XYZ file of C-alpha atoms in Angstrom:
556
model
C -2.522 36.241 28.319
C -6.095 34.297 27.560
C -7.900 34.061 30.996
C -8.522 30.633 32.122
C -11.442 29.032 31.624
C -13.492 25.826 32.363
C -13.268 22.745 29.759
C -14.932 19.617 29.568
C -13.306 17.370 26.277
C -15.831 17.881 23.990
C -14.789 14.556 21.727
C -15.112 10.908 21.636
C -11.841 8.594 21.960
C -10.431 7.027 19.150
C -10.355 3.075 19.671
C -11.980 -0.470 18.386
C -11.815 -3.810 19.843
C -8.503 -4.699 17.997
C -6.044 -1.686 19.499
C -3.815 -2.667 21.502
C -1.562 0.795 22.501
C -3.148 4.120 23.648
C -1.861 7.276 22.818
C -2.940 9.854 25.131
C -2.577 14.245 25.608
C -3.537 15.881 28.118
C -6.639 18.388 27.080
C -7.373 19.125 23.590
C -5.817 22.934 22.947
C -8.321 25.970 21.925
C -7.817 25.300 18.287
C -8.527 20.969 17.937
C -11.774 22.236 20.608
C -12.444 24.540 17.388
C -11.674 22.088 14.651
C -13.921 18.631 16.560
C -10.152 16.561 16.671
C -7.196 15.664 18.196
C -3.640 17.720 17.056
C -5.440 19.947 14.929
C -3.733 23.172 14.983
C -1.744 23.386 11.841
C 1.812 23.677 13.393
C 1.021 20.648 15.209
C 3.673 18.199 14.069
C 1.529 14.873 15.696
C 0.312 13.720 12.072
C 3.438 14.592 10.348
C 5.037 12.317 12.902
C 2.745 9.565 12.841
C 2.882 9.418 8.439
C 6.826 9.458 8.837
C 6.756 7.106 11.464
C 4.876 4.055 9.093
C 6.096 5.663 5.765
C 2.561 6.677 4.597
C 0.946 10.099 3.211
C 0.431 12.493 5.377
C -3.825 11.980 6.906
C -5.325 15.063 5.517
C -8.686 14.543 6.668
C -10.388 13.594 10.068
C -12.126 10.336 8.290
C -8.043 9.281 7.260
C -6.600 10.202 10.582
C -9.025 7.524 12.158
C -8.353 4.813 9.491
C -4.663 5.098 9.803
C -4.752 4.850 13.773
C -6.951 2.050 13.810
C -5.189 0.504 11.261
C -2.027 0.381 13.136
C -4.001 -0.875 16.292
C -3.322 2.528 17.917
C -6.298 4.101 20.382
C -6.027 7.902 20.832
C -7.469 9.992 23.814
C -6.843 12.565 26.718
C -5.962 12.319 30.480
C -8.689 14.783 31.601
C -12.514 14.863 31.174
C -12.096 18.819 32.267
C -9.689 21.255 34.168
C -9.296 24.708 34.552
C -6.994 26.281 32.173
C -5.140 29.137 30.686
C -5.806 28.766 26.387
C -3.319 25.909 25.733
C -0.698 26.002 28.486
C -0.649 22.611 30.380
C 1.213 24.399 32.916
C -1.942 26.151 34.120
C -4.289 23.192 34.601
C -6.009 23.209 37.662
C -9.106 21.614 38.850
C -8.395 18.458 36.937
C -10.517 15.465 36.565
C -9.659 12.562 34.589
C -11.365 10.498 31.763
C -12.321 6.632 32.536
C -9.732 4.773 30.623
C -11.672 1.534 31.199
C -14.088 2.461 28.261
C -11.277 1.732 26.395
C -9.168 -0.573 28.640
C -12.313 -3.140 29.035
C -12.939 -3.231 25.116
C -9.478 -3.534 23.607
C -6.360 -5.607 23.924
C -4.163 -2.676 25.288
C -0.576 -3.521 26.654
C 1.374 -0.188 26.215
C 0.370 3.456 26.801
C 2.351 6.418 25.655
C 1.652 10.095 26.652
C 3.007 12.982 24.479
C 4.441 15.646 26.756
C 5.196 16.403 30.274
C 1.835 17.065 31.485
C 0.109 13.946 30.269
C 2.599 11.744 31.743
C 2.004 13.159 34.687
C -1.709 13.524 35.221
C -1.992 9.514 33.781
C 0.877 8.911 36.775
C -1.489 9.902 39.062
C -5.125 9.234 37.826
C -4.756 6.719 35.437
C -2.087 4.222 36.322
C -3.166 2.911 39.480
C -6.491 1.778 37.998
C -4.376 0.416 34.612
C -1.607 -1.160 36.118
C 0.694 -0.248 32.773
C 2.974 2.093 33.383
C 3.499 5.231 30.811
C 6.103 6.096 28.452
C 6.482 9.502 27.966
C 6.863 10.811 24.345
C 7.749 14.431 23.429
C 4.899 16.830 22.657
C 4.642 17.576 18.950
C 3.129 21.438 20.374
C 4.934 24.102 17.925
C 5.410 25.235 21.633
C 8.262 22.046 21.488
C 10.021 23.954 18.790
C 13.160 22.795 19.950
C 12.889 19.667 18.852
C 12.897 19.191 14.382
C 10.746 16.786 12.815
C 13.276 14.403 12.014
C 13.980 14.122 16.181
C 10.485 13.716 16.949
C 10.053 10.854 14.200
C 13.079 9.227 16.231
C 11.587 9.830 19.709
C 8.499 8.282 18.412
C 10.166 4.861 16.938
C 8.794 2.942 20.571
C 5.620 3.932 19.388
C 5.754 2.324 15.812
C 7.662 -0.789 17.265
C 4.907 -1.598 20.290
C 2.218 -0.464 17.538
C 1.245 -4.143 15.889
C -0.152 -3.295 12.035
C -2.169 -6.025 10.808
C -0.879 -8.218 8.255
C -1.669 -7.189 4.617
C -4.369 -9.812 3.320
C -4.008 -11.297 0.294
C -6.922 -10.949 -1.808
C -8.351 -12.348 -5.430
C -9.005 -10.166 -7.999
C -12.922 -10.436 -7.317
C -12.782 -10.114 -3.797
C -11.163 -6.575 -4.484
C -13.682 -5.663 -6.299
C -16.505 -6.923 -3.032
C -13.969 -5.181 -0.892
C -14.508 -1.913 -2.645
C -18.205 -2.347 -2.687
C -18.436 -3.045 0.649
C -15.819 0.055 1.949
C -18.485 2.364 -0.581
C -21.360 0.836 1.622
C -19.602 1.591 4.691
C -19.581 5.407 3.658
C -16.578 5.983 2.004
C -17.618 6.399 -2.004
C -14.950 5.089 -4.708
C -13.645 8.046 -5.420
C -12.477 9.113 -1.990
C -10.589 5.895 -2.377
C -9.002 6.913 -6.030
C -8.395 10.119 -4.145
C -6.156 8.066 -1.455
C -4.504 5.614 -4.001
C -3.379 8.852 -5.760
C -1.891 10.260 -3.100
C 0.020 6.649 -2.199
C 1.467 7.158 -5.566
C 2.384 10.600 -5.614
C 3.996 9.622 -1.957
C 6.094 7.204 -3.309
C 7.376 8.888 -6.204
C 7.789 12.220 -3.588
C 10.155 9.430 -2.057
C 12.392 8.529 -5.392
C 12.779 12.297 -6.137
C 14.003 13.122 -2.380
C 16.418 10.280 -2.547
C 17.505 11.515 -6.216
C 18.070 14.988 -4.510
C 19.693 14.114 -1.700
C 22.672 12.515 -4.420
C 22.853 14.999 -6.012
C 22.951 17.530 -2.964
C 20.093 19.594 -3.812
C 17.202 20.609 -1.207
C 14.047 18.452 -0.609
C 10.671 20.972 -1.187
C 8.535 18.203 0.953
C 9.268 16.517 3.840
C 11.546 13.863 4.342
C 10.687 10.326 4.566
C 12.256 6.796 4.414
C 13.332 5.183 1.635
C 14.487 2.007 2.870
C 14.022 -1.547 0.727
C 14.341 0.273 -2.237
C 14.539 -2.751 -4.412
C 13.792 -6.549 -3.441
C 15.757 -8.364 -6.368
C 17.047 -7.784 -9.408
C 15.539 -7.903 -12.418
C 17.098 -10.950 -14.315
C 15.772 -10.176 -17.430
C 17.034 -6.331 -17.776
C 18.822 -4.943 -19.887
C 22.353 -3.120 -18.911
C 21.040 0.197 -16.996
C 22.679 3.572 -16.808
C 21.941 2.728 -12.817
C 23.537 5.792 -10.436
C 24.835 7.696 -12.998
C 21.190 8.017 -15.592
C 19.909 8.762 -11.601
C 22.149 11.664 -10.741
C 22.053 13.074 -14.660
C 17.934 13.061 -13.854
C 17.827 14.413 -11.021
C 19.566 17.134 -12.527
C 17.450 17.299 -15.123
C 14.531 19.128 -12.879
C 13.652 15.852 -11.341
C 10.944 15.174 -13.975
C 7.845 12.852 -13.227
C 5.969 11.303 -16.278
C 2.886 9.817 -15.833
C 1.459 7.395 -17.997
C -2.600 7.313 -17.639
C -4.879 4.586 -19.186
C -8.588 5.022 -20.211
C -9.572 3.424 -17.216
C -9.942 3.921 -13.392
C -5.946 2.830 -12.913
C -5.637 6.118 -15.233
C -7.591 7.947 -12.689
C -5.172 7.231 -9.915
C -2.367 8.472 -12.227
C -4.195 11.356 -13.051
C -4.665 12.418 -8.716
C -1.402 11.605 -8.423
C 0.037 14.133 -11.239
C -1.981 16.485 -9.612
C -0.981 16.073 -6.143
C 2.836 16.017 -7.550
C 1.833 19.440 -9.529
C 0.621 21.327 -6.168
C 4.164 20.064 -4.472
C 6.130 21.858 -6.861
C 7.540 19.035 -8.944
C 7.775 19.258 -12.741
C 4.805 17.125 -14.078
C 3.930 15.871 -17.539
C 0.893 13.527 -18.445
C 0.435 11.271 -21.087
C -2.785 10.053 -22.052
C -4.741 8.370 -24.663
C -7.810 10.300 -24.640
C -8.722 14.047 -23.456
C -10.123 14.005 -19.955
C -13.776 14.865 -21.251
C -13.838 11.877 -23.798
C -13.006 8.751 -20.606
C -15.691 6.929 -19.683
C -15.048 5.247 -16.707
C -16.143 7.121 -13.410
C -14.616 8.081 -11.024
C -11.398 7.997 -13.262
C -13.304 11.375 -15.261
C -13.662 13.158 -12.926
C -10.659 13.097 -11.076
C -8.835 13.856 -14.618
C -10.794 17.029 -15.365
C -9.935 18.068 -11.314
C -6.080 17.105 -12.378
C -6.328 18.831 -15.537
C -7.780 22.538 -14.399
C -4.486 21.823 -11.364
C -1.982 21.194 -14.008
C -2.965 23.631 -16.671
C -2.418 25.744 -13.042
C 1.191 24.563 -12.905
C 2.122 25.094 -16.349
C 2.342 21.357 -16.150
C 2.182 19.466 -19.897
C -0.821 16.564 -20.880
C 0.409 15.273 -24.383
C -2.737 13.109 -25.962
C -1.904 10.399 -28.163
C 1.653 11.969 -28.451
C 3.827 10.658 -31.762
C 6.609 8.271 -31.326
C 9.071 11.004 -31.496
C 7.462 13.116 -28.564
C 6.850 9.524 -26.232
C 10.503 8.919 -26.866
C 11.345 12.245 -25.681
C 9.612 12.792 -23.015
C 10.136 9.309 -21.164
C 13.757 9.629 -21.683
C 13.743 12.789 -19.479
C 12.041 11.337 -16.910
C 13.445 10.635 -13.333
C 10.354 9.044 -12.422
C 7.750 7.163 -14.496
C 4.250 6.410 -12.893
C 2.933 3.108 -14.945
C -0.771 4.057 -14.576
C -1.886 2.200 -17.561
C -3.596 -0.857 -17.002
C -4.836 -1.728 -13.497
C -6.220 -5.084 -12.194
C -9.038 -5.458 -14.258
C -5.954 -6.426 -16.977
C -6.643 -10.421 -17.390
C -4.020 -11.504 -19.981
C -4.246 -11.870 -24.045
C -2.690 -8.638 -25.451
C -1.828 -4.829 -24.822
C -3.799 -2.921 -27.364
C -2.627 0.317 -29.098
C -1.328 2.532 -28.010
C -0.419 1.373 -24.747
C 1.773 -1.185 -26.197
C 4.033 1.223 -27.489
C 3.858 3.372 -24.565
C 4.972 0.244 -22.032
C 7.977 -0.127 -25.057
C 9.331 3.005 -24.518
C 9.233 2.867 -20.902
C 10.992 0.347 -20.812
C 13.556 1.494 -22.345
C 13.836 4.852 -20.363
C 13.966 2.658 -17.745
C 16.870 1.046 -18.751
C 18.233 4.410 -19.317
C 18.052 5.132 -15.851
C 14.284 6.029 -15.051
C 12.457 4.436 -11.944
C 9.118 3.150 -12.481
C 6.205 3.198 -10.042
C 3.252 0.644 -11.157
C 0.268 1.556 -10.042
C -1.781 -1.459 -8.392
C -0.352 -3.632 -10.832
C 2.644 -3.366 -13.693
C 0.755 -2.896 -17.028
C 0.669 -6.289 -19.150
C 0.754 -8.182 -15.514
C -2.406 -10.187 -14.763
C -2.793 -9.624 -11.116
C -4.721 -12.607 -10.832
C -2.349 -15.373 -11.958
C 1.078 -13.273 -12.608
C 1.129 -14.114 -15.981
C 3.642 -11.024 -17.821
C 2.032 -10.595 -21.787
C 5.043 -8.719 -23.931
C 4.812 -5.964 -23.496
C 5.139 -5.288 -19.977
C 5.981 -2.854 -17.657
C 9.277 -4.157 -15.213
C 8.728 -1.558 -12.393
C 11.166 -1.030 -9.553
C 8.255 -0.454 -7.188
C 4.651 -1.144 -7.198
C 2.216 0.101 -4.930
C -0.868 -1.954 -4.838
C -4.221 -1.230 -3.483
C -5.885 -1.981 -0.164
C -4.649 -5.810 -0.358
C -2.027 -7.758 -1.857
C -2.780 -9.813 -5.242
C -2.256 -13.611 -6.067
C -0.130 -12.100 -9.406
C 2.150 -10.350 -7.163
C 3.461 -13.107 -5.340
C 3.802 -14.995 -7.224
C 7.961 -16.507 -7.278
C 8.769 -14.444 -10.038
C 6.271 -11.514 -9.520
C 9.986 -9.769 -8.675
C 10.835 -9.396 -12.225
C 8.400 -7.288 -13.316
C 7.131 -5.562 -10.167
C 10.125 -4.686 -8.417
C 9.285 -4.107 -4.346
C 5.786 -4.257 -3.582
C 3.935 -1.791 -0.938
C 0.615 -2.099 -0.075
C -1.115 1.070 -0.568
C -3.924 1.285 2.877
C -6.295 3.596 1.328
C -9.114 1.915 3.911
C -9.453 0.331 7.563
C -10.697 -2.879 5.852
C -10.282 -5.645 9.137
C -13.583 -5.043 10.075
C -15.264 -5.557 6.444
C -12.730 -8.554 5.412
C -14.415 -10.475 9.148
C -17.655 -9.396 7.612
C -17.377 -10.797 4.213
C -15.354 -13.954 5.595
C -18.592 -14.876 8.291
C -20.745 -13.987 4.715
C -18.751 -16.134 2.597
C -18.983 -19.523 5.536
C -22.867 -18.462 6.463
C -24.743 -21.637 5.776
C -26.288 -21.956 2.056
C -30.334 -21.481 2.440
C -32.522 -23.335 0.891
C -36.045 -22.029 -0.950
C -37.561 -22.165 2.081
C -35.396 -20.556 3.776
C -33.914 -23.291 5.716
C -30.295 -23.970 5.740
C -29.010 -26.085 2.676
C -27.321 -29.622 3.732
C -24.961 -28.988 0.689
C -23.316 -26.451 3.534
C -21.655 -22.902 3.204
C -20.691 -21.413 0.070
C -17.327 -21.798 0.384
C -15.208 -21.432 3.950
C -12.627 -18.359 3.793
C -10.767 -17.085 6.666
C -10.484 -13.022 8.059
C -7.351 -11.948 6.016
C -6.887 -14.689 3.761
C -9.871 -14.239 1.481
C -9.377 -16.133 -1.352
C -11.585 -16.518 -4.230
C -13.615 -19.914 -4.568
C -15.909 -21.607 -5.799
C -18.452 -23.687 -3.733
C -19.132 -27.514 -5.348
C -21.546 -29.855 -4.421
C -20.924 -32.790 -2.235
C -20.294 -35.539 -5.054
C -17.803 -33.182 -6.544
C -16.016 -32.519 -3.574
C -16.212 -36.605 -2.319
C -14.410 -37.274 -5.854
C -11.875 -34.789 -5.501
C -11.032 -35.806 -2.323
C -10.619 -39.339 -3.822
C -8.489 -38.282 -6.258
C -6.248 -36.388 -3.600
C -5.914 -39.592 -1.633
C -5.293 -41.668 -4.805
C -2.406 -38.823 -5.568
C -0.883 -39.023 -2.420
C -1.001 -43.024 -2.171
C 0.759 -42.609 -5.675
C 3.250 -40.740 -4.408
C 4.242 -42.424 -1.736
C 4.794 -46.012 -3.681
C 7.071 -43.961 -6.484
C 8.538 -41.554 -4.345
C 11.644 -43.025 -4.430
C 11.990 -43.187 -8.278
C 10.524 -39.774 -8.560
C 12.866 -37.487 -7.711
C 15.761 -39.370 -9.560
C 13.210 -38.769 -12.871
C 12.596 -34.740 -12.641
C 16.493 -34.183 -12.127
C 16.828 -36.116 -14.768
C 14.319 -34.382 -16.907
C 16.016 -30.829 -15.703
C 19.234 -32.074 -16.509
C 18.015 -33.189 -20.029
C 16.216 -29.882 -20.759
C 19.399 -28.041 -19.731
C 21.522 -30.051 -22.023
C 19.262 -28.963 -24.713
C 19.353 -25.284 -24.756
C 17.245 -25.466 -28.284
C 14.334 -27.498 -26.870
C 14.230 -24.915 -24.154
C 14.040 -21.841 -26.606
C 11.863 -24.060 -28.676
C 9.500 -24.438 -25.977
C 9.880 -20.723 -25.040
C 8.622 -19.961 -28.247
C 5.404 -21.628 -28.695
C 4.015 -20.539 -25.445
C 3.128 -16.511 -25.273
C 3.440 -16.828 -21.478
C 6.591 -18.497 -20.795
C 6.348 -20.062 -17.154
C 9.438 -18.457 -15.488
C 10.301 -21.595 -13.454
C 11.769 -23.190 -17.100
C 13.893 -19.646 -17.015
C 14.884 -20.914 -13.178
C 17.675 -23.208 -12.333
C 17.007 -24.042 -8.845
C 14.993 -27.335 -9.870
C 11.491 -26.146 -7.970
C 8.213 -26.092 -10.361
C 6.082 -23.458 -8.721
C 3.065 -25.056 -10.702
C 3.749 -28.703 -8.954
C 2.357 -30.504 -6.297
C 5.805 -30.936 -4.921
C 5.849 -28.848 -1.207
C 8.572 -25.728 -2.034
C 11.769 -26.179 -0.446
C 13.293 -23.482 1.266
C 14.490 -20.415 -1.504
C 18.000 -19.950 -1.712
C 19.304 -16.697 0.802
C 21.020 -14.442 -1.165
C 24.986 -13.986 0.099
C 25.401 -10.432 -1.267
C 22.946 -7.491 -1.892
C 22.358 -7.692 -4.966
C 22.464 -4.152 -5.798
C 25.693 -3.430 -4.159
């Protein structure tokens, strides 16, 4: 029995201005005094909990757990500044004095409190809540001493958590403002290849997901540990082809559960190439296919992560097939459960797909009509996540998980068809940085002498909603405006013949079927809404009507 001893918490709370529920022990144990950090003991289920609990990859590293609390709003500290106590027994605490909660109740929005375990309920019962006002709930402890409860019951007995816990919304984000983003998260300390590192393992997570939910049809034991799969698809793809559906599923999943991942010469290649490694240490039967030997890329940090992935798979026994033949794609796709489309990432703008990666989005494809599920990668190869514009060929994924913001091009109203559900992959705490570039972006223009500019900001942008734009000067912007009230005067004398005219038009174009096709034809990127029969043009100035509610799941 460890004699007791005096403690003082040796570490600072976890907390910004924006969280709004506190999670709080009661005294660090012997081994998170050790380790500098809250639930640190291996056998410690509190990070396993809190991954399961917002579907996300397990926090690995001290820098991750603190992004993913504060992400989720979530502020995490102790009941006691020191006690007396007997190694990590809670039952033993004597001589207790508590923390100040007001550092953190007087600088964030809190409104619920949680405690994990019966001691921490108590001690906040009586120190904490008669200065706080907000009464506790009390959580299990996630202690392997609690090793009556599973996993799978402490992910349940945490669900109040998640559902007071207020996640921020994902922003939505141009193209080049990802790219400042990224810069600006590098600045902040994190370089870009701990962020490749994270988008990796958002991939790997996902597909870790698909094979889990394969196995569980098929009856066979999950190697990882379980998490959701819920929304597994948002619509169905109206363009596919007939699919071997549950059936090709269960005949993969028999197959050894097979993940192929597809890797471009580029840093979307690199996250494919951390993923297939992550995949490879969890057991799962990994091949890569790639376009160039890790050595030969370019692009950093994509290299580097590929020669860390290859050394790890060469480990496994796991199989990297350069430039394979059209036989050997064929084959290999066609035995895969999963695909991971890590091909061609955002910087993909439109035009073409070059060799070989034309071929390689082909034959995808087609094993995914076969029965495969594909995982894009930021952004389905051939998509331009900047206007949603699909080039032939491209990739129609069931799932894409896209990085650190969501993209005009996938929401687009038919982003659907070709990137299946959408998750945004929160390899950063970004609210912070997003304020900082929005207050950048509206900062008054200077002048050459430093003065502001009368011509005004450079463009106004709000936290969240950073969209790209550019800035004009004030005789451009007075005749725009003119124009906008000489469209909307417009409008209102012919709105009465107007609508009358574009049924008619729609009715017309569907009476011709060959004009359609016709049209289809001479334009490369066919604007879905002429495919649509709903009678809304995205692309107008018309305001949307409400969309159409399903009455049946579609994939039932």
């Amino acid at each position: 029995m460890p004699a007791a001893q005096d403690v003082t918490h040796p570490f600072e709370p976890v907390f910004d201005e924006r969280s709004q529920v506190l999670v709080l022990g009661t005294m660090p144990s012997p081994r998170s005094r050790e380790e500098g950090f809250y639930y640190a003991h291996p056998r410690n289920r509190f990070w396993r909990v809190i991954a399961q609990l917002f579907d996300e990859p397990l926090a690995r590293t001290n820098e991750e757990r603190i992004d993913q609390l504060l992400r989720h709003h979530i502020a995490l500290w102790d009941v006691l500044a020191s006690c007396r106590i007997e190694g990590a027994k809670d039952a033993s605490i004597r001589d207790a004095v508590p923390n100040d909660l007001a550092r953190i109740m007087d600088a964030a929005p809190v409104t619920a409190v949680f405690c994990t375990g019966t001691a921490a309920a108590q001690a906040y019962r009586r120190f904490s809540e008669p200065k706080t006002g907000i009464a506790c709930m009390q959580l299990p402890s996630t202690s392997p001493a609690n090793a009556a409860m599973g996993l799978d019951v402490l992910v349940d007995a945490y669900q109040p958590l998640a559902a007071a816990a207020a996640a921020s919304e994902a922003p939505l984000l141009d193209v080049p403002d990802v790219v400042r983003l990224e810069q600006a998260i590098a600045e902040a300390g994190t370089p870009l290849s701990t962020l490749m590192d994270r988008a990796g393992t958002w991939i790997a997570h996902r597909a870790i997901a698909r094979i889990e939910a394969l196995r569980g049809d098929t009856g066979k034991p999950t190697e990882t540990n379980k998490t959701s799969e819920t929304n597994d698809r948002s619509c169905p793809h109206p363009s596919d082809e007939p699919r071997a559906g549950h059936d090709g599923a269960r005949r993969r999943a028999c197959d050894a559960s097979q993940v192929v991942v597809l890797c471009g010469n580029g840093n979307n290649g690199g996250d494919g190439w951390v993923a297939a490694r992550i995949l490879a240490d969890a057991g799962l039967p990994v091949s890569v296919i790639c376009a160039k030997e890790p050595h030969d890329l370019r692009a950093q940090p994509a290299r580097n992560a590929a020669i860390e992935a290859l050394t790890a798979l060469e480990e496994h026994g796991a199989r990297v097939l350069v430039s394979p033949d059209p036989a050997a794609l064929e084959s290999k796709l066609q035995s895969a459960a999963v695909i991971i489309d890590a091909i061609l990432g955002t910087g993909f703008s439109g035009g073409s797909v070059a060799a070989p990666f034309d071929a390689w989005i082909e034959a995808a494809v087609r094993a995914r009509n076969a029965g495969a599920f594909i995982i894009a990668a930021d952004v389905p190869s051939g998509l331009s996540a900047q206007t949603g514009r699909a080039v032939r060929p491209c990739i129609k994924a069931d799932e894409t998980v896209t990085m650190l913001a969501m993209k005009p091009g996938l929401s687009t109203p038919f982003a659907f068809a070709w990137a299946g559900t959408v998750r945004i992959g929160a390899i950063a705490y970004v609210e912070p940085l997003l304020e900082r570039m929005a207050c950048e972006d509206n900062a008054p223009a200077t002048g050459k002498d430093g003065k502001p500019d009368p011509a005004g900001s450079r463009g106004k942008k709000t936290p969240g909603k950073l969209l790209h734009a550019k800035a004009g000067d004030e005789d451009r912007a007075g005749a725009a405006d003119d124009q906008a009230d000489r469209a909307k005067e417009s409008r209102r004398r012919d709105i009465g013949a107007e609508e009358p005219r574009r049924s008619r038009t729609r009715t017309e174009q569907t009476a011709n079927p060959s004009a359609v096709c016709s049209a289809l034809r001479q334009d490369p990127f066919a604007r879905a809404e002429q495919e649509d029969d709903d009678g809304y043009d995205p692309y107008s100035d018309r305001p949307p009507m409400p969309e159409p509610v399903f009455q049946r799941d579609p994939w039932a």
